[in-house]
Coordinates of N, CA and C in Angstrom, one line a residue:
Chain A
X1 N 34.4 -16.0 -19.5 CA 33.7 -15.5 -20.7 C 32.3 -15.0 -20.3
X2 N 32.1 -13.7 -20.6 CA 30.8 -13.1 -20.2 C 29.6 -13.8 -21.1
X3 N 28.5 -13.8 -20.4 CA 27.4 -14.6 -21.1 C 26.0 -14.0 -20.8
X4 N 25.3 -13.9 -21.9 CA 23.8 -13.6 -21.7 C 23.2 -14.8 -22.5
X5 N 22.3 -15.5 -21.8 CA 21.7 -16.7 -22.3 C 20.2 -16.6 -22.4
X6 N 19.7 -16.8 -23.6 CA 18.2 -16.8 -23.8 C 17.8 -18.2 -23.8
X7 N 16.6 -18.5 -23.2 CA 16.2 -19.9 -23.0 C 16.0 -20.7 -24.3
X8 N 15.5 -20.0 -25.3 CA 15.2 -20.7 -26.5 C 15.7 -20.0 -27.7
X9 N 16.2 -20.7 -28.7 CA 16.6 -20.1 -30.0 C 15.4 -19.9 -30.9
X10 N 14.6 -20.9 -31.0 CA 13.3 -20.8 -31.8 C 12.1 -21.3 -31.0
X11 N 11.0 -20.6 -31.2 CA 9.8 -20.9 -30.5 C 8.6 -20.7 -31.4
X12 N 7.7 -21.6 -31.4 CA 6.5 -21.5 -32.1 C 5.3 -21.6 -31.1
X13 N 4.4 -20.6 -31.1 CA 3.3 -20.6 -30.2 C 2.1 -20.3 -30.9
X14 N 0.9 -20.6 -30.3 CA -0.4 -20.4 -30.9 C -0.9 -19.0 -30.4
X15 N -1.7 -18.4 -31.2 CA -2.4 -17.2 -30.9 C -3.2 -17.3 -29.6
X16 N -3.0 -16.4 -28.7 CA -3.7 -16.4 -27.4 C -3.0 -17.1 -26.3
X17 N -1.9 -17.8 -26.6 CA -1.1 -18.4 -25.6 C -0.3 -17.4 -24.7
X18 N 0.0 -17.7 -23.5 CA 0.9 -16.9 -22.7 C 2.3 -17.4 -22.9
X19 N 3.2 -16.5 -23.2 CA 4.5 -16.9 -23.6 C 5.5 -16.3 -22.7
X20 N 6.5 -17.1 -22.3 CA 7.6 -16.6 -21.4 C 8.9 -16.7 -22.2
X21 N 9.6 -15.6 -22.3 CA 11.0 -15.7 -22.8 C 11.9 -15.3 -21.6
X22 N 12.9 -16.2 -21.4 CA 13.8 -16.0 -20.3 C 15.2 -15.6 -20.7
X23 N 15.8 -14.8 -19.9 CA 17.1 -14.3 -20.1 C 17.9 -14.3 -18.8
X24 N 19.1 -14.9 -18.9 CA 20.0 -15.0 -17.7 C 21.3 -14.4 -18.1
X25 N 21.9 -13.6 -17.2 CA 23.3 -13.1 -17.4 C 24.1 -13.4 -16.2
X26 N 25.4 -13.7 -16.4 CA 26.3 -14.1 -15.4 C 27.3 -13.1 -15.0
X27 N 27.0 -11.8 -15.3 CA 28.0 -10.7 -15.2 C 27.7 -9.8 -14.0
X28 N 26.7 -10.1 -13.2 CA 26.2 -9.2 -12.1 C 25.9 -7.8 -12.6
X29 N 25.3 -7.7 -13.8 CA 25.0 -6.4 -14.4 C 23.7 -5.9 -13.8
X30 N 23.7 -4.5 -13.6 CA 22.5 -3.9 -13.1 C 21.4 -3.8 -14.1
X31 N 21.7 -3.5 -15.3 CA 20.7 -3.2 -16.4 C 20.5 -4.4 -17.2
X32 N 19.2 -4.6 -17.5 CA 18.9 -5.7 -18.5 C 17.8 -5.1 -19.4
X33 N 17.8 -5.6 -20.7 CA 16.9 -5.0 -21.7 C 16.2 -6.2 -22.5
X34 N 15.0 -5.9 -23.0 CA 14.4 -6.7 -24.0 C 14.1 -5.8 -25.2
X35 N 14.5 -6.3 -26.4 CA 14.3 -5.7 -27.7 C 13.6 -6.7 -28.6
X36 N 12.8 -6.1 -29.6 CA 12.5 -6.9 -30.7 C 13.1 -6.3 -31.9
X37 N 13.5 -7.2 -32.9 CA 14.2 -6.8 -34.1 C 13.4 -7.2 -35.3
X38 N 12.9 -6.2 -36.1 CA 12.2 -6.5 -37.3 C 12.9 -5.8 -38.4
X39 N 12.8 -6.4 -39.6 CA 13.5 -5.8 -40.8 C 13.0 -4.4 -41.1
X40 N 14.0 -3.4 -41.2 CA 13.7 -2.1 -41.5 C 13.4 -1.2 -40.3
X41 N 13.1 -1.9 -39.1 CA 12.8 -1.1 -37.9 C 13.9 -1.1 -36.9
X42 N 14.9 -1.9 -37.1 CA 16.0 -1.9 -36.2 C 15.7 -2.6 -34.9
X43 N 16.3 -2.3 -33.8 CA 16.0 -2.8 -32.5 C 15.1 -1.9 -31.7
X44 N 14.0 -2.3 -31.4 CA 13.0 -1.5 -30.6 C 13.0 -2.0 -29.2
X45 N 13.1 -1.0 -28.2 CA 13.1 -1.4 -26.8 C 11.7 -1.6 -26.3
X46 N 11.5 -2.8 -25.7 CA 10.2 -3.2 -25.2 C 10.2 -2.7 -23.7
X47 N 11.1 -3.3 -22.9 CA 11.2 -2.9 -21.5 C 12.7 -3.0 -21.1
X48 N 13.0 -2.3 -20.1 CA 14.3 -2.6 -19.5 C 14.2 -2.4 -18.0
X49 N 15.2 -3.0 -17.3 CA 15.2 -3.0 -15.8 C 16.6 -2.5 -15.4
X50 N 16.6 -1.6 -14.4 CA 17.8 -1.0 -13.9 C 18.2 -1.5 -12.5
X51 N 17.4 -2.4 -12.0 CA 17.6 -3.0 -10.7 C 16.6 -4.1 -10.5
X52 N 16.8 -4.9 -9.5 CA 15.9 -6.0 -9.2 C 14.5 -5.4 -8.9
X53 N 13.5 -5.9 -9.5 CA 12.1 -5.4 -9.3 C 11.8 -4.0 -9.9
X54 N 12.8 -3.4 -10.5 CA 12.6 -2.1 -11.1 C 12.6 -2.2 -12.6
X55 N 11.6 -1.6 -13.2 CA 11.5 -1.7 -14.6 C 11.0 -0.4 -15.2
X56 N 11.2 -0.2 -16.4 CA 10.8 1.0 -17.1 C 10.3 0.6 -18.5
X57 N 9.2 1.2 -19.0 CA 8.7 0.9 -20.3 C 9.7 1.4 -21.4
X58 N 9.8 0.7 -22.4 CA 10.5 1.2 -23.6 C 9.5 1.8 -24.6
X59 N 9.9 1.7 -25.8 CA 9.1 2.4 -26.9 C 7.8 1.6 -27.3
X60 N 7.9 0.3 -27.1 CA 6.7 -0.6 -27.6 C 6.3 -1.6 -26.5
X61 N 5.9 -1.1 -25.3 CA 5.6 -2.1 -24.3 C 4.2 -2.8 -24.4
X62 N 3.4 -2.3 -25.3 CA 2.0 -2.8 -25.4 C 2.0 -4.3 -25.7
X63 N 1.3 -5.1 -24.9 CA 1.1 -6.5 -25.2 C 2.2 -7.3 -24.5
X64 N 3.1 -6.6 -23.8 CA 4.2 -7.3 -23.1 C 4.2 -6.9 -21.6
X65 N 4.8 -7.8 -20.8 CA 5.2 -7.4 -19.4 C 6.5 -8.1 -19.1
X66 N 7.1 -7.7 -18.0 CA 8.4 -8.2 -17.6 C 8.4 -8.5 -16.1
X67 N 9.4 -9.3 -15.8 CA 9.6 -9.7 -14.4 C 11.1 -9.8 -14.1
X68 N 11.5 -9.2 -13.0 CA 12.9 -9.3 -12.6 C 13.0 -9.5 -11.1
X69 N 12.9 -10.7 -10.7 CA 12.8 -11.1 -9.3 C 14.3 -11.3 -8.7
X70 N 15.2 -11.7 -9.6 CA 16.6 -11.9 -9.3 C 17.4 -11.1 -10.2
X71 N 18.6 -10.6 -9.7 CA 19.4 -9.8 -10.5 C 19.8 -10.4 -11.9
X72 N 20.1 -11.7 -11.9 CA 20.6 -12.3 -13.1 C 19.5 -12.7 -14.1
X73 N 18.3 -12.6 -13.8 CA 17.2 -13.1 -14.6 C 16.2 -12.0 -15.0
X74 N 15.9 -11.9 -16.3 CA 14.9 -11.0 -16.7 C 14.0 -11.7 -17.7
X75 N 12.7 -11.7 -17.4 CA 11.8 -12.5 -18.2 C 10.8 -11.5 -18.9
X76 N 10.6 -11.9 -20.2 CA 9.6 -11.2 -21.0 C 8.4 -12.0 -21.1
X77 N 7.2 -11.4 -20.9 CA 6.0 -12.2 -20.9 C 5.0 -11.6 -22.0
X78 N 4.6 -12.5 -22.9 CA 3.5 -12.1 -23.8 C 2.2 -12.6 -23.2
X79 N 1.4 -11.7 -22.7 CA 0.2 -12.2 -22.0 C -0.8 -13.0 -22.8
X80 N -0.9 -12.6 -24.1 CA -1.8 -13.3 -25.0 C -1.2 -13.1 -26.4
X81 N -0.4 -14.1 -26.8 CA 0.4 -13.9 -28.1 C -0.5 -13.6 -29.3
X82 N 0.0 -12.7 -30.1 CA -0.7 -12.4 -31.3 C 0.2 -12.5 -32.5
X83 N -0.3 -12.7 -33.7 CA 0.6 -12.9 -34.9 C 1.5 -11.7 -35.1
X84 N 1.1 -10.5 -34.7 CA 2.0 -9.4 -34.9 C 3.2 -9.3 -33.9
X85 N 3.2 -10.3 -33.0 CA 4.4 -10.4 -32.1 C 5.4 -11.4 -32.6
X86 N 5.1 -11.9 -33.8 CA 6.1 -12.8 -34.5 C 7.3 -11.9 -34.8
X87 N 8.5 -12.3 -34.3 CA 9.7 -11.4 -34.4 C 10.9 -12.1 -33.8
X88 N 12.0 -11.4 -33.9 CA 13.3 -11.9 -33.2 C 13.3 -11.0 -31.9
X89 N 13.5 -11.7 -30.8 CA 13.6 -11.0 -29.5 C 15.1 -11.1 -29.0
X90 N 15.6 -10.0 -28.6 CA 17.0 -10.0 -28.1 C 17.0 -9.5 -26.7
X91 N 17.7 -10.1 -25.9 CA 18.0 -9.7 -24.5 C 19.4 -9.2 -24.4
X92 N 19.6 -8.2 -23.6 CA 20.9 -7.6 -23.4 C 21.1 -7.2 -21.9
X93 N 22.3 -7.1 -21.5 CA 22.6 -6.6 -20.1 C 23.8 -5.7 -20.2
X94 N 23.9 -4.7 -19.3 CA 25.0 -3.8 -19.2 C 25.3 -3.5 -17.7
X95 N 26.5 -3.1 -17.5 CA 26.9 -2.7 -16.1 C 26.5 -1.3 -15.7
X96 N 26.4 -0.4 -16.7 CA 26.1 0.9 -16.4 C 25.8 1.7 -17.6
X97 N 25.9 3.0 -17.5 CA 25.5 3.9 -18.6 C 26.7 4.1 -19.6
X98 N 27.9 3.9 -19.2 CA 29.0 4.2 -20.1 C 29.7 2.9 -20.5
X99 N 29.0 1.8 -20.4 CA 29.7 0.5 -20.8 C 28.8 -0.2 -21.8
X100 N 29.5 -1.0 -22.6 CA 28.8 -1.7 -23.6 C 27.8 -2.7 -23.1
X101 N 26.8 -3.0 -23.9 CA 25.8 -4.0 -23.6 C 26.2 -5.3 -24.2
X102 N 25.9 -6.4 -23.5 CA 26.2 -7.7 -24.1 C 24.8 -8.4 -24.4
X103 N 24.8 -9.1 -25.5 CA 23.6 -9.6 -26.0 C 23.5 -11.1 -26.0
X104 N 22.3 -11.6 -25.8 CA 22.0 -13.0 -26.0 C 22.0 -13.3 -27.5
X105 N 21.7 -14.6 -27.7 CA 21.8 -15.1 -29.1 C 20.5 -14.8 -29.9
X106 N 19.5 -14.4 -29.1 CA 18.2 -14.1 -29.7 C 17.2 -15.3 -29.7
X107 N 15.9 -15.0 -29.7 CA 14.9 -16.0 -29.8 C 14.0 -15.6 -30.9
X108 N 13.9 -16.5 -31.9 CA 13.0 -16.2 -33.0 C 11.6 -16.8 -32.7
X109 N 10.7 -15.9 -32.4 CA 9.3 -16.4 -32.0 C 8.4 -16.3 -33.2
X110 N 7.7 -17.3 -33.4 CA 6.6 -17.4 -34.4 C 5.3 -17.6 -33.8
X111 N 4.3 -16.8 -34.0 CA 3.0 -17.0 -33.4 C 2.0 -17.3 -34.6
X112 N 1.4 -18.5 -34.5 CA 0.6 -19.0 -35.5 C -0.9 -19.0 -35.1
Chain B
X1 N 11.8 13.6 -26.0 CA 12.0 12.1 -26.1 C 13.3 11.8 -26.8
X2 N 13.9 10.7 -26.4 CA 15.1 10.3 -27.0 C 14.9 9.5 -28.3
X3 N 15.8 9.8 -29.2 CA 15.6 9.1 -30.6 C 17.0 9.0 -31.2
X4 N 17.1 7.9 -32.0 CA 18.3 7.7 -32.8 C 17.8 7.5 -34.2
X5 N 18.4 8.2 -35.2 CA 18.0 8.0 -36.6 C 19.2 7.7 -37.5
X6 N 19.0 6.6 -38.2 CA 19.9 6.2 -39.2 C 19.2 6.3 -40.6
X7 N 19.6 7.1 -41.4 CA 18.9 7.4 -42.7 C 19.3 6.6 -43.8
X8 N 20.3 5.8 -43.7 CA 20.8 5.0 -44.8 C 20.5 3.6 -44.6
X9 N 19.4 3.1 -45.3 CA 19.1 1.7 -45.1 C 20.2 0.7 -45.6
X10 N 20.8 1.1 -46.8 CA 21.9 0.3 -47.3 C 23.0 1.1 -47.9
X11 N 24.2 0.6 -47.8 CA 25.4 1.3 -48.4 C 26.3 0.2 -49.0
X12 N 27.0 0.7 -50.1 CA 28.0 -0.1 -50.8 C 29.3 0.6 -50.6
X13 N 30.4 -0.2 -50.5 CA 31.7 0.4 -50.5 C 32.6 -0.6 -51.1
X14 N 33.6 0.0 -51.9 CA 34.6 -0.9 -52.5 C 35.7 -1.3 -51.4
X15 N 36.1 -2.5 -51.5 CA 37.1 -3.0 -50.6 C 38.3 -2.1 -50.6
X16 N 38.8 -1.9 -49.4 CA 40.0 -1.0 -49.1 C 39.6 0.5 -49.1
X17 N 38.4 0.9 -49.4 CA 38.0 2.2 -49.3 C 37.4 2.5 -48.0
X18 N 37.3 3.8 -47.6 CA 36.7 4.2 -46.4 C 35.2 4.5 -46.6
X19 N 34.4 4.3 -45.5 CA 33.0 4.5 -45.6 C 32.5 5.2 -44.3
X20 N 31.5 6.1 -44.5 CA 30.9 6.7 -43.3 C 29.4 6.3 -43.2
X21 N 29.1 5.9 -42.0 CA 27.7 5.5 -41.8 C 27.1 6.6 -40.9
X22 N 25.9 7.1 -41.2 CA 25.4 8.3 -40.6 C 24.5 7.9 -39.4
X23 N 24.6 8.8 -38.4 CA 23.7 8.6 -37.2 C 23.4 10.0 -36.6
X24 N 22.2 10.3 -36.4 CA 21.8 11.5 -35.6 C 21.0 11.1 -34.4
X25 N 21.1 11.9 -33.4 CA 20.4 11.5 -32.2 C 19.7 12.7 -31.6
X26 N 18.8 12.5 -30.7 CA 18.0 13.5 -30.0 C 17.9 13.1 -28.6
X27 N 18.3 14.0 -27.7 CA 18.1 13.8 -26.2 C 18.1 15.2 -25.5
X28 N 17.4 15.3 -24.4 CA 17.5 16.5 -23.7 C 18.5 16.4 -22.5
X29 N 19.0 15.2 -22.3 CA 20.0 15.0 -21.3 C 21.3 15.6 -21.7
X30 N 22.1 16.1 -20.7 CA 23.4 16.6 -20.9 C 24.5 15.5 -20.9
X31 N 24.2 14.5 -20.2 CA 25.1 13.3 -20.1 C 24.5 12.2 -20.8
X32 N 25.2 11.7 -21.8 CA 24.7 10.5 -22.6 C 25.9 9.8 -23.3
X33 N 25.7 8.7 -23.8 CA 26.7 7.9 -24.5 C 26.2 7.4 -25.8
X34 N 27.1 7.3 -26.7 CA 26.8 6.8 -28.1 C 27.6 5.6 -28.4
X35 N 26.9 4.6 -29.0 CA 27.6 3.3 -29.3 C 27.4 3.0 -30.8
X36 N 28.3 2.2 -31.3 CA 28.0 1.5 -32.5 C 28.2 0.0 -32.4
X37 N 27.3 -0.7 -32.9 CA 27.3 -2.2 -32.9 C 27.3 -2.7 -34.4
X38 N 27.9 -3.9 -34.5 CA 27.9 -4.6 -35.8 C 27.1 -5.9 -35.7
X39 N 26.2 -6.2 -36.6 CA 25.5 -7.4 -36.6 C 25.7 -8.2 -37.9
X40 N 26.6 -9.2 -37.9 CA 26.8 -9.9 -39.2 C 25.6 -10.8 -39.4
X41 N 25.7 -11.5 -40.5 CA 24.5 -12.4 -40.9 C 24.3 -13.5 -39.9
X42 N 25.3 -13.8 -39.0 CA 25.1 -14.8 -38.0 C 24.2 -14.3 -36.9
X43 N 23.9 -13.0 -36.8 CA 23.0 -12.5 -35.8 C 23.6 -12.0 -34.5
X44 N 24.8 -12.3 -34.2 CA 25.3 -11.8 -33.0 C 25.6 -10.3 -33.0
X45 N 25.5 -9.7 -31.9 CA 25.7 -8.2 -31.8 C 27.1 -8.0 -31.2
X46 N 27.9 -7.2 -32.0 CA 29.3 -7.0 -31.7 C 29.5 -5.5 -31.4
X47 N 30.0 -5.2 -30.2 CA 30.3 -3.8 -29.8 C 31.5 -3.3 -30.6
X48 N 31.4 -2.1 -31.1 CA 32.5 -1.6 -31.9 C 33.2 -0.4 -31.2
X49 N 32.4 0.6 -30.8 CA 33.0 1.8 -30.3 C 32.0 2.6 -29.5
X50 N 32.6 3.4 -28.5 CA 31.8 4.2 -27.6 C 32.3 5.6 -27.5
X51 N 31.3 6.6 -27.4 CA 31.7 8.0 -27.3 C 30.8 8.6 -26.2
X52 N 31.4 9.2 -25.2 CA 30.7 9.9 -24.1 C 30.4 11.3 -24.5
X53 N 29.3 11.9 -24.0 CA 29.0 13.2 -24.4 C 30.0 14.3 -24.0
X54 N 30.7 14.0 -22.9 CA 31.7 14.9 -22.5 C 33.1 14.7 -23.0
X55 N 33.3 13.6 -23.8 CA 34.6 13.3 -24.4 C 34.9 14.3 -25.4
X56 N 36.1 14.9 -25.3 CA 36.5 16.0 -26.2 C 37.1 15.4 -27.5
X57 N 37.7 14.3 -27.4 CA 38.3 13.6 -28.5 C 37.3 12.7 -29.1
X58 N 37.4 12.6 -30.5 CA 36.6 11.5 -31.1 C 37.2 10.1 -30.8
X59 N 36.3 9.2 -30.5 CA 36.7 7.8 -30.2 C 37.3 7.1 -31.4
X60 N 38.3 6.3 -31.2 CA 38.8 5.5 -32.3 C 39.1 4.1 -31.7
X61 N 38.9 3.1 -32.5 CA 39.2 1.7 -32.1 C 39.7 1.0 -33.4
X62 N 40.9 0.9 -33.6 CA 41.4 0.3 -34.8 C 41.0 1.0 -36.1
X63 N 40.3 0.3 -36.9 CA 39.8 0.9 -38.2 C 38.5 1.7 -38.0
X64 N 38.0 1.7 -36.8 CA 36.7 2.4 -36.6 C 37.0 3.7 -35.9
X65 N 36.3 4.7 -36.3 CA 36.4 6.0 -35.6 C 35.0 6.6 -35.6
X66 N 34.7 7.4 -34.5 CA 33.4 8.0 -34.4 C 33.6 9.5 -34.6
X67 N 32.9 10.0 -35.6 CA 32.9 11.4 -35.9 C 31.8 12.1 -35.1
X68 N 32.2 12.6 -33.9 CA 31.2 13.2 -33.0 C 31.1 14.7 -33.2
X69 N 29.9 15.1 -33.6 CA 29.6 16.5 -33.7 C 28.4 16.9 -32.8
X70 N 28.8 17.3 -31.7 CA 27.8 17.5 -30.6 C 26.7 18.6 -31.0
X71 N 27.1 19.7 -31.6 CA 26.2 20.7 -31.9 C 25.2 20.2 -33.0
X72 N 25.6 19.4 -33.9 CA 24.8 18.8 -34.9 C 24.0 17.6 -34.4
X73 N 24.4 17.1 -33.2 CA 23.8 15.9 -32.7 C 24.0 14.7 -33.7
X74 N 25.2 14.6 -34.1 CA 25.5 13.5 -35.0 C 26.7 12.7 -34.5
X75 N 26.7 11.4 -34.8 CA 27.7 10.5 -34.3 C 28.0 9.4 -35.4
X76 N 28.6 9.9 -36.4 CA 28.8 9.0 -37.6 C 30.0 8.1 -37.4
X77 N 29.8 6.9 -37.9 CA 30.9 5.8 -37.8 C 31.7 5.9 -39.1
X78 N 33.0 5.9 -38.9 CA 33.9 5.9 -40.1 C 34.7 4.6 -40.1
X79 N 34.6 3.8 -41.1 CA 35.3 2.5 -41.2 C 36.4 2.8 -42.3
X80 N 37.6 2.7 -41.9 CA 38.7 2.9 -42.9 C 39.1 1.6 -43.5
X81 N 39.7 1.6 -44.7 CA 40.2 0.4 -45.4 C 39.2 -0.8 -45.2
X82 N 38.1 -0.6 -45.8 CA 37.0 -1.7 -45.7 C 37.5 -3.0 -46.1
X83 N 37.0 -4.1 -45.4 CA 37.3 -5.4 -45.7 C 36.0 -6.2 -46.0
X84 N 36.1 -7.3 -46.7 CA 34.9 -8.1 -47.0 C 34.2 -8.5 -45.8
X85 N 34.9 -8.7 -44.7 CA 34.3 -9.1 -43.4 C 33.5 -8.0 -42.7
X86 N 33.6 -6.8 -43.3 CA 32.9 -5.7 -42.7 C 31.4 -5.7 -43.2
X87 N 31.1 -6.5 -44.2 CA 29.7 -6.6 -44.7 C 28.8 -7.1 -43.5
X88 N 27.9 -6.2 -43.1 CA 27.0 -6.5 -42.0 C 26.0 -5.4 -41.8
X89 N 25.1 -5.6 -40.8 CA 24.2 -4.5 -40.4 C 24.9 -3.8 -39.3
X90 N 24.8 -2.4 -39.3 CA 25.4 -1.6 -38.3 C 24.4 -0.8 -37.6
X91 N 24.4 -0.8 -36.3 CA 23.5 -0.1 -35.5 C 24.1 1.0 -34.6
X92 N 23.6 2.2 -34.6 CA 23.9 3.3 -33.7 C 23.0 3.2 -32.5
X93 N 23.5 3.5 -31.3 CA 22.7 3.4 -30.1 C 23.1 4.5 -29.2
X94 N 22.2 4.8 -28.3 CA 22.4 5.9 -27.3 C 21.9 5.5 -26.0
X95 N 22.6 5.8 -24.9 CA 22.2 5.6 -23.6 C 22.1 7.0 -22.9
X96 N 21.0 7.3 -22.3 CA 20.9 8.6 -21.6 C 20.0 8.5 -20.4
X97 N 20.0 9.5 -19.6 CA 19.2 9.4 -18.4 C 19.9 8.6 -17.3
X98 N 19.4 8.8 -16.1 CA 20.0 8.2 -14.9 C 19.8 6.6 -14.9
X99 N 18.8 6.1 -15.6 CA 18.5 4.7 -15.5 C 19.3 3.9 -16.5
X100 N 19.9 4.5 -17.4 CA 20.7 3.7 -18.4 C 19.9 3.1 -19.6
X101 N 18.8 3.8 -19.9 CA 18.0 3.3 -21.0 C 18.8 3.4 -22.3
X102 N 18.8 2.3 -23.0 CA 19.6 2.1 -24.2 C 18.7 1.9 -25.4
X103 N 18.7 2.8 -26.4 CA 17.9 2.7 -27.5 C 18.8 2.7 -28.8
X104 N 18.2 2.1 -29.9 CA 18.9 1.8 -31.1 C 18.2 2.5 -32.3
X105 N 19.0 2.7 -33.3 CA 18.5 3.2 -34.6 C 18.0 2.0 -35.4
X106 N 17.6 2.4 -36.7 CA 17.0 1.4 -37.6 C 18.0 0.5 -38.2
X107 N 19.3 0.9 -38.2 CA 20.3 0.1 -38.8 C 20.7 0.5 -40.2
X108 N 21.9 0.2 -40.6 CA 22.4 0.4 -42.0 C 23.1 -0.9 -42.4
X109 N 22.6 -1.4 -43.5 CA 23.3 -2.6 -44.1 C 24.4 -2.2 -45.0
X110 N 25.6 -2.6 -44.6 CA 26.8 -2.3 -45.4 C 27.3 -3.5 -46.2
X111 N 27.5 -3.3 -47.5 CA 28.0 -4.4 -48.3 C 29.4 -3.9 -48.9
X112 N 30.4 -4.7 -48.7 CA 31.7 -4.4 -49.2 C 32.0 -5.2 -50.5
X113 N 32.3 -4.5 -51.6 CA 32.5 -5.2 -52.9 C 34.0 -5.4 -53.1
X114 N 34.3 -6.6 -53.6 CA 35.7 -6.9 -53.9 C 36.2 -6.2 -55.1

């Protein structure tokens, strides 16, 4: 059974903290993605990676960075968390451009 | 710039009726793919259907079909014979470019009435 696993389902952090969201996939996929989902705004792409150590900015990269040191793991980093980063974060992976993406269960992050 | 637009925030449909969810896209790439995903209230993302830009036939998967109009840059999802379990958020998505960047629209909430 294919799997994308996000390290936390719920997370509460304080303003100014450095936050790490981890995502691991077991399908040997080339592509991995980080999105945030907000009501009325759909899924907005933060960053994606098309190979180990390769990354590309999405539509809303400000305030975020990413790391992909190994093929199976893609980390999203909030350098200094702010309340406007309170959101649902979804990780996904895919094998290529013509194949479906598989999603993790999501991490609901609250910054207080 | 690549963009996906879903202009219907919410839709209602009577059980057993057909419904069309709209999606328009914008890309300068000649090769691209279009997807539809379903997100029930549980939050999981469920892949429904895929259409490649060079596919001549409209994609179909069971009760789902994708009405692909390339000249209009539209990729509407048609659900036939709606069921109560179809009530969910539906997202249109596009992958384009060599790197496989995948972007999503704003989503449409579908409610099926008994």
